[in-house]
Amino acid sequence: MPAIQSYDEQELLLRMRQGDESAFTHIYSLHWELLYAIAYNRTKDIHLSQDIVQDVFTSLWSNRNRAEVHSLKSYLATAVKYMTLTHLRKSGQTILVEGHIGSEEAGHKTVEEQIDYKNLLSFLNDETDKLPDKCRLIFKYSRGEGLSVKEIASELNISPRTVETQLSKALRVLRKSLKVMFSWVF
């Protein structure tokens, strides 16, 4: 059996999914410093940063059979970002900035909230674009343009029931995608 260091990322993930603690330990040793640096850069707190990294790796191990990981480094960095936000929100610590980034909302928003909002919109747009053509069009008419079921039915010359069915389908698919995306955070 080859040494654990000779495995590539996907092999390490596979072995970890199979319960191989040495693969998990190797993943931890490869990435903990970067993750700690990301957490510390946001929190400026040594102990909180250590806790965040520990929580991310605990979550990774606990969800090893459910997590869909394509790039381990990106997955873990994103997990640290969200875990950091969760910890900061729970403790009431946030960094406020005045104004807004690319939105018409007034008031104070944290940089993290603004970035999260933009990332969430981008994710939802990508997922919406994957919907079947008719389903996507109906969803965009409804949510993007604010048309009612009757207006959409009239516009597309289809029954209101078809519009409702397609909207339900779109929402079900998008909810499922969001659930998968955020399953490891909580």
mmCIF file of C-alpha atoms in Angstrom:
data_model
loop_
_atom_site.group_PDB
_atom_site.id
_atom_site.type_symbol
_atom_site.label_atom_id
_atom_site.label_comp_id
_atom_site.label_asym_id
_atom_site.label_seq_id
_atom_site.Cartn_x
_atom_site.Cartn_y
_atom_site.Cartn_z
ATOM 1 C CA MET A 1 0.000 0.000 0.000
ATOM 2 C CA PRO A 2 1.537 3.371 -0.972
ATOM 3 C CA ALA A 3 2.300 5.986 1.642
ATOM 4 C CA ILE A 4 -0.569 8.390 2.360
ATOM 5 C CA GLN A 5 1.529 11.339 1.121
ATOM 6 C CA SER A 6 1.538 9.884 -2.395
ATOM 7 C CA TYR A 7 -2.256 10.066 -2.766
ATOM 8 C CA ASP A 8 -3.821 12.875 -4.732
ATOM 9 C CA GLU A 9 -6.671 14.969 -3.352
ATOM 10 C CA GLN A 10 -9.490 12.818 -4.747
ATOM 11 C CA GLU A 11 -7.909 9.627 -3.412
ATOM 12 C CA LEU A 12 -7.547 11.223 0.024
ATOM 13 C CA LEU A 13 -11.208 12.275 -0.068
ATOM 14 C CA LEU A 14 -12.279 8.776 -1.089
ATOM 15 C CA ARG A 15 -10.251 7.193 1.698
ATOM 16 C CA MET A 16 -11.632 9.709 4.207
ATOM 17 C CA ARG A 17 -15.209 8.913 3.065
ATOM 18 C CA GLN A 18 -14.407 5.267 3.751
ATOM 19 C CA GLY A 19 -13.461 6.196 7.335
ATOM 20 C CA ASP A 20 -9.679 6.269 6.937
ATOM 21 C CA GLU A 21 -8.502 8.474 9.799
ATOM 22 C CA SER A 22 -4.952 8.683 8.433
ATOM 23 C CA ALA A 23 -6.309 10.249 5.209
ATOM 24 C CA PHE A 24 -8.293 12.732 7.290
ATOM 25 C CA THR A 25 -5.201 13.516 9.388
ATOM 26 C CA HIS A 26 -3.197 14.075 6.228
ATOM 27 C CA ILE A 27 -5.873 16.437 4.852
ATOM 28 C CA TYR A 28 -5.782 18.283 8.170
ATOM 29 C CA SER A 29 -1.985 18.614 8.132
ATOM 30 C CA LEU A 30 -2.022 19.859 4.525
ATOM 31 C CA HIS A 31 -4.628 22.580 5.063
ATOM 32 C CA TRP A 32 -4.865 23.681 8.698
ATOM 33 C CA GLU A 33 -2.327 26.519 8.417
ATOM 34 C CA LEU A 34 -4.074 28.149 5.460
ATOM 35 C CA LEU A 35 -7.464 27.786 7.119
ATOM 36 C CA TYR A 36 -6.156 29.219 10.365
ATOM 37 C CA ALA A 37 -4.716 32.190 8.448
ATOM 38 C CA ILE A 38 -8.062 32.816 6.741
ATOM 39 C CA ALA A 39 -9.931 32.672 10.057
ATOM 40 C CA TYR A 40 -7.373 34.818 11.872
ATOM 41 C CA ASN A 41 -7.392 37.401 9.079
ATOM 42 C CA ARG A 42 -11.133 37.839 9.663
ATOM 43 C CA THR A 43 -11.277 37.565 13.460
ATOM 44 C CA LYS A 44 -7.885 38.759 14.712
ATOM 45 C CA ASP A 45 -8.431 36.280 17.562
ATOM 46 C CA ILE A 46 -6.059 33.325 17.988
ATOM 47 C CA HIS A 47 -8.381 31.132 20.055
ATOM 48 C CA LEU A 48 -11.488 31.848 17.993
ATOM 49 C CA SER A 49 -9.542 31.115 14.798
ATOM 50 C CA GLN A 50 -8.359 27.798 16.227
ATOM 51 C CA ASP A 51 -11.941 26.948 17.239
ATOM 52 C CA ILE A 52 -13.210 27.783 13.753
ATOM 53 C CA VAL A 53 -10.631 25.571 12.052
ATOM 54 C CA GLN A 54 -11.415 22.782 14.522
ATOM 55 C CA ASP A 55 -15.147 23.150 13.823
ATOM 56 C CA VAL A 56 -14.581 23.040 10.060
ATOM 57 C CA PHE A 57 -12.559 19.845 10.290
ATOM 58 C CA THR A 58 -15.039 18.320 12.732
ATOM 59 C CA SER A 59 -17.822 19.118 10.271
ATOM 60 C CA LEU A 60 -15.794 17.703 7.370
ATOM 61 C CA TRP A 61 -15.295 14.428 9.236
ATOM 62 C CA SER A 62 -18.912 14.256 10.441
ATOM 63 C CA ASN A 63 -20.257 14.938 6.945
ATOM 64 C CA ARG A 64 -17.618 13.018 5.021
ATOM 65 C CA ASN A 65 -20.217 10.806 3.343
ATOM 66 C CA ARG A 66 -22.534 13.666 2.340
ATOM 67 C CA ALA A 67 -20.213 16.522 1.388
ATOM 68 C CA GLU A 68 -19.672 17.004 -2.315
ATOM 69 C CA VAL A 69 -16.112 18.220 -2.652
ATOM 70 C CA HIS A 70 -14.597 19.017 -6.016
ATOM 71 C CA SER A 71 -11.662 21.147 -4.845
ATOM 72 C CA LEU A 72 -10.678 20.435 -1.258
ATOM 73 C CA LYS A 73 -8.787 23.697 -0.784
ATOM 74 C CA SER A 74 -11.706 25.800 -2.070
ATOM 75 C CA TYR A 75 -14.249 23.782 -0.115
ATOM 76 C CA LEU A 76 -12.337 24.165 3.147
ATOM 77 C CA ALA A 77 -11.620 27.869 2.595
ATOM 78 C CA THR A 78 -15.313 28.502 1.946
ATOM 79 C CA ALA A 79 -16.249 26.448 5.001
ATOM 80 C CA VAL A 80 -13.899 28.567 7.151
ATOM 81 C CA LYS A 81 -15.443 31.736 5.764
ATOM 82 C CA TYR A 82 -18.966 30.627 6.611
ATOM 83 C CA MET A 83 -17.970 29.173 9.978
ATOM 84 C CA THR A 84 -16.226 32.459 10.798
ATOM 85 C CA LEU A 85 -19.363 34.393 9.907
ATOM 86 C CA THR A 86 -21.440 32.040 12.031
ATOM 87 C CA HIS A 87 -19.130 32.493 15.028
ATOM 88 C CA LEU A 88 -19.026 36.269 14.584
ATOM 89 C CA ARG A 89 -22.792 36.515 14.291
ATOM 90 C CA LYS A 90 -23.295 34.382 17.391
ATOM 91 C CA SER A 91 -20.923 36.563 19.369
ATOM 92 C CA GLY A 92 -22.343 39.803 17.911
ATOM 93 C CA GLN A 93 -19.007 40.811 16.379
ATOM 94 C CA THR A 94 -19.099 42.232 12.871
ATOM 95 C CA ILE A 95 -17.132 44.730 10.906
ATOM 96 C CA LEU A 96 -19.476 47.377 9.538
ATOM 97 C CA VAL A 97 -18.859 49.355 6.416
ATOM 98 C CA GLU A 98 -20.828 52.323 5.241
ATOM 99 C CA GLY A 99 -22.731 52.138 1.988
ATOM 100 C CA HIS A 100 -23.315 49.176 -0.218
ATOM 101 C CA ILE A 101 -21.733 47.189 -2.997
ATOM 102 C CA GLY A 102 -23.795 46.981 -6.169
ATOM 103 C CA SER A 103 -27.128 47.090 -4.388
ATOM 104 C CA GLU A 104 -29.829 49.648 -3.911
ATOM 105 C CA GLU A 105 -30.297 48.799 -0.261
ATOM 106 C CA ALA A 106 -29.480 51.615 2.132
ATOM 107 C CA GLY A 107 -27.879 51.298 5.512
ATOM 108 C CA HIS A 108 -24.923 49.534 7.010
ATOM 109 C CA LYS A 109 -23.943 46.081 5.852
ATOM 110 C CA THR A 110 -20.992 44.011 6.861
ATOM 111 C CA VAL A 111 -18.512 43.263 4.130
ATOM 112 C CA GLU A 112 -19.209 39.592 4.736
ATOM 113 C CA GLU A 113 -22.969 40.097 4.285
ATOM 114 C CA GLN A 114 -22.420 41.969 1.036
ATOM 115 C CA ILE A 115 -20.088 39.284 -0.292
ATOM 116 C CA ASP A 116 -22.430 36.520 0.863
ATOM 117 C CA TYR A 117 -25.364 38.237 -0.829
ATOM 118 C CA LYS A 118 -23.488 38.586 -4.119
ATOM 119 C CA ASN A 119 -22.252 34.980 -3.938
ATOM 120 C CA LEU A 120 -25.743 33.712 -3.138
ATOM 121 C CA LEU A 121 -27.243 35.658 -6.056
ATOM 122 C CA SER A 122 -24.563 34.323 -8.370
ATOM 123 C CA PHE A 123 -25.177 30.775 -7.153
ATOM 124 C CA LEU A 124 -28.943 31.134 -7.586
ATOM 125 C CA ASN A 125 -28.523 32.588 -11.088
ATOM 126 C CA ASP A 126 -26.263 29.672 -12.041
ATOM 127 C CA GLU A 127 -28.748 27.154 -10.643
ATOM 128 C CA THR A 128 -31.671 28.935 -12.334
ATOM 129 C CA ASP A 129 -29.835 28.751 -15.657
ATOM 130 C CA LYS A 130 -29.677 24.945 -15.253
ATOM 131 C CA LEU A 131 -33.479 24.664 -15.115
ATOM 132 C CA PRO A 132 -35.330 23.395 -18.212
ATOM 133 C CA ASP A 133 -36.192 26.211 -20.629
ATOM 134 C CA LYS A 134 -39.904 26.583 -19.868
ATOM 135 C CA CYS A 135 -39.364 26.199 -16.126
ATOM 136 C CA ARG A 136 -36.568 28.811 -16.175
ATOM 137 C CA LEU A 137 -38.630 31.264 -18.211
ATOM 138 C CA ILE A 138 -41.644 30.946 -15.905
ATOM 139 C CA PHE A 139 -39.454 31.312 -12.824
ATOM 140 C CA LYS A 140 -37.799 34.448 -14.213
ATOM 141 C CA TYR A 141 -41.144 35.965 -15.133
ATOM 142 C CA SER A 142 -42.422 35.269 -11.648
ATOM 143 C CA ARG A 143 -39.451 36.170 -9.496
ATOM 144 C CA GLY A 144 -37.490 38.435 -11.815
ATOM 145 C CA GLU A 145 -40.292 40.479 -13.292
ATOM 146 C CA GLY A 146 -42.899 39.995 -10.593
ATOM 147 C CA LEU A 147 -45.614 38.728 -12.919
ATOM 148 C CA SER A 148 -48.572 36.858 -11.433
ATOM 149 C CA VAL A 149 -49.456 33.289 -12.361
ATOM 150 C CA LYS A 150 -52.322 34.539 -14.549
ATOM 151 C CA GLU A 151 -50.080 37.085 -16.309
ATOM 152 C CA ILE A 152 -47.431 34.445 -17.020
ATOM 153 C CA ALA A 153 -50.082 32.022 -18.308
ATOM 154 C CA SER A 154 -51.467 34.697 -20.598
ATOM 155 C CA GLU A 155 -48.012 35.754 -21.809
ATOM 156 C CA LEU A 156 -46.948 32.171 -22.623
ATOM 157 C CA ASN A 157 -50.388 30.987 -23.718
ATOM 158 C CA ILE A 158 -50.430 28.121 -21.208
ATOM 159 C CA SER A 159 -52.732 27.218 -18.317
ATOM 160 C CA PRO A 160 -52.273 28.775 -14.874
ATOM 161 C CA ARG A 161 -51.935 25.233 -13.475
ATOM 162 C CA THR A 162 -48.923 24.635 -15.732
ATOM 163 C CA VAL A 163 -47.358 27.861 -14.457
ATOM 164 C CA GLU A 164 -47.910 26.782 -10.844
ATOM 165 C CA THR A 165 -46.461 23.333 -11.523
ATOM 166 C CA GLN A 166 -43.367 24.785 -13.185
ATOM 167 C CA LEU A 167 -42.857 27.321 -10.382
ATOM 168 C CA SER A 168 -43.126 24.548 -7.801
ATOM 169 C CA LYS A 169 -40.596 22.506 -9.747
ATOM 170 C CA ALA A 170 -38.160 25.447 -9.959
ATOM 171 C CA LEU A 171 -38.455 26.196 -6.244
ATOM 172 C CA ARG A 172 -38.002 22.526 -5.319
ATOM 173 C CA VAL A 173 -34.832 22.283 -7.438
ATOM 174 C CA LEU A 174 -33.415 25.553 -6.060
ATOM 175 C CA ARG A 175 -34.195 24.572 -2.448
ATOM 176 C CA LYS A 176 -32.437 21.262 -2.962
ATOM 177 C CA SER A 177 -29.379 22.994 -4.439
ATOM 178 C CA LEU A 178 -29.245 25.437 -1.523
ATOM 179 C CA LYS A 179 -29.654 22.636 0.996
ATOM 180 C CA VAL A 180 -26.719 20.748 -0.522
ATOM 181 C CA MET A 181 -24.613 23.909 -0.651
ATOM 182 C CA PHE A 182 -25.203 24.781 3.006
ATOM 183 C CA SER A 183 -25.545 21.292 4.532
ATOM 184 C CA TRP A 184 -22.031 21.303 5.968
ATOM 185 C CA VAL A 185 -22.339 24.727 7.656
ATOM 186 C CA PHE A 186 -24.929 23.763 10.237
#
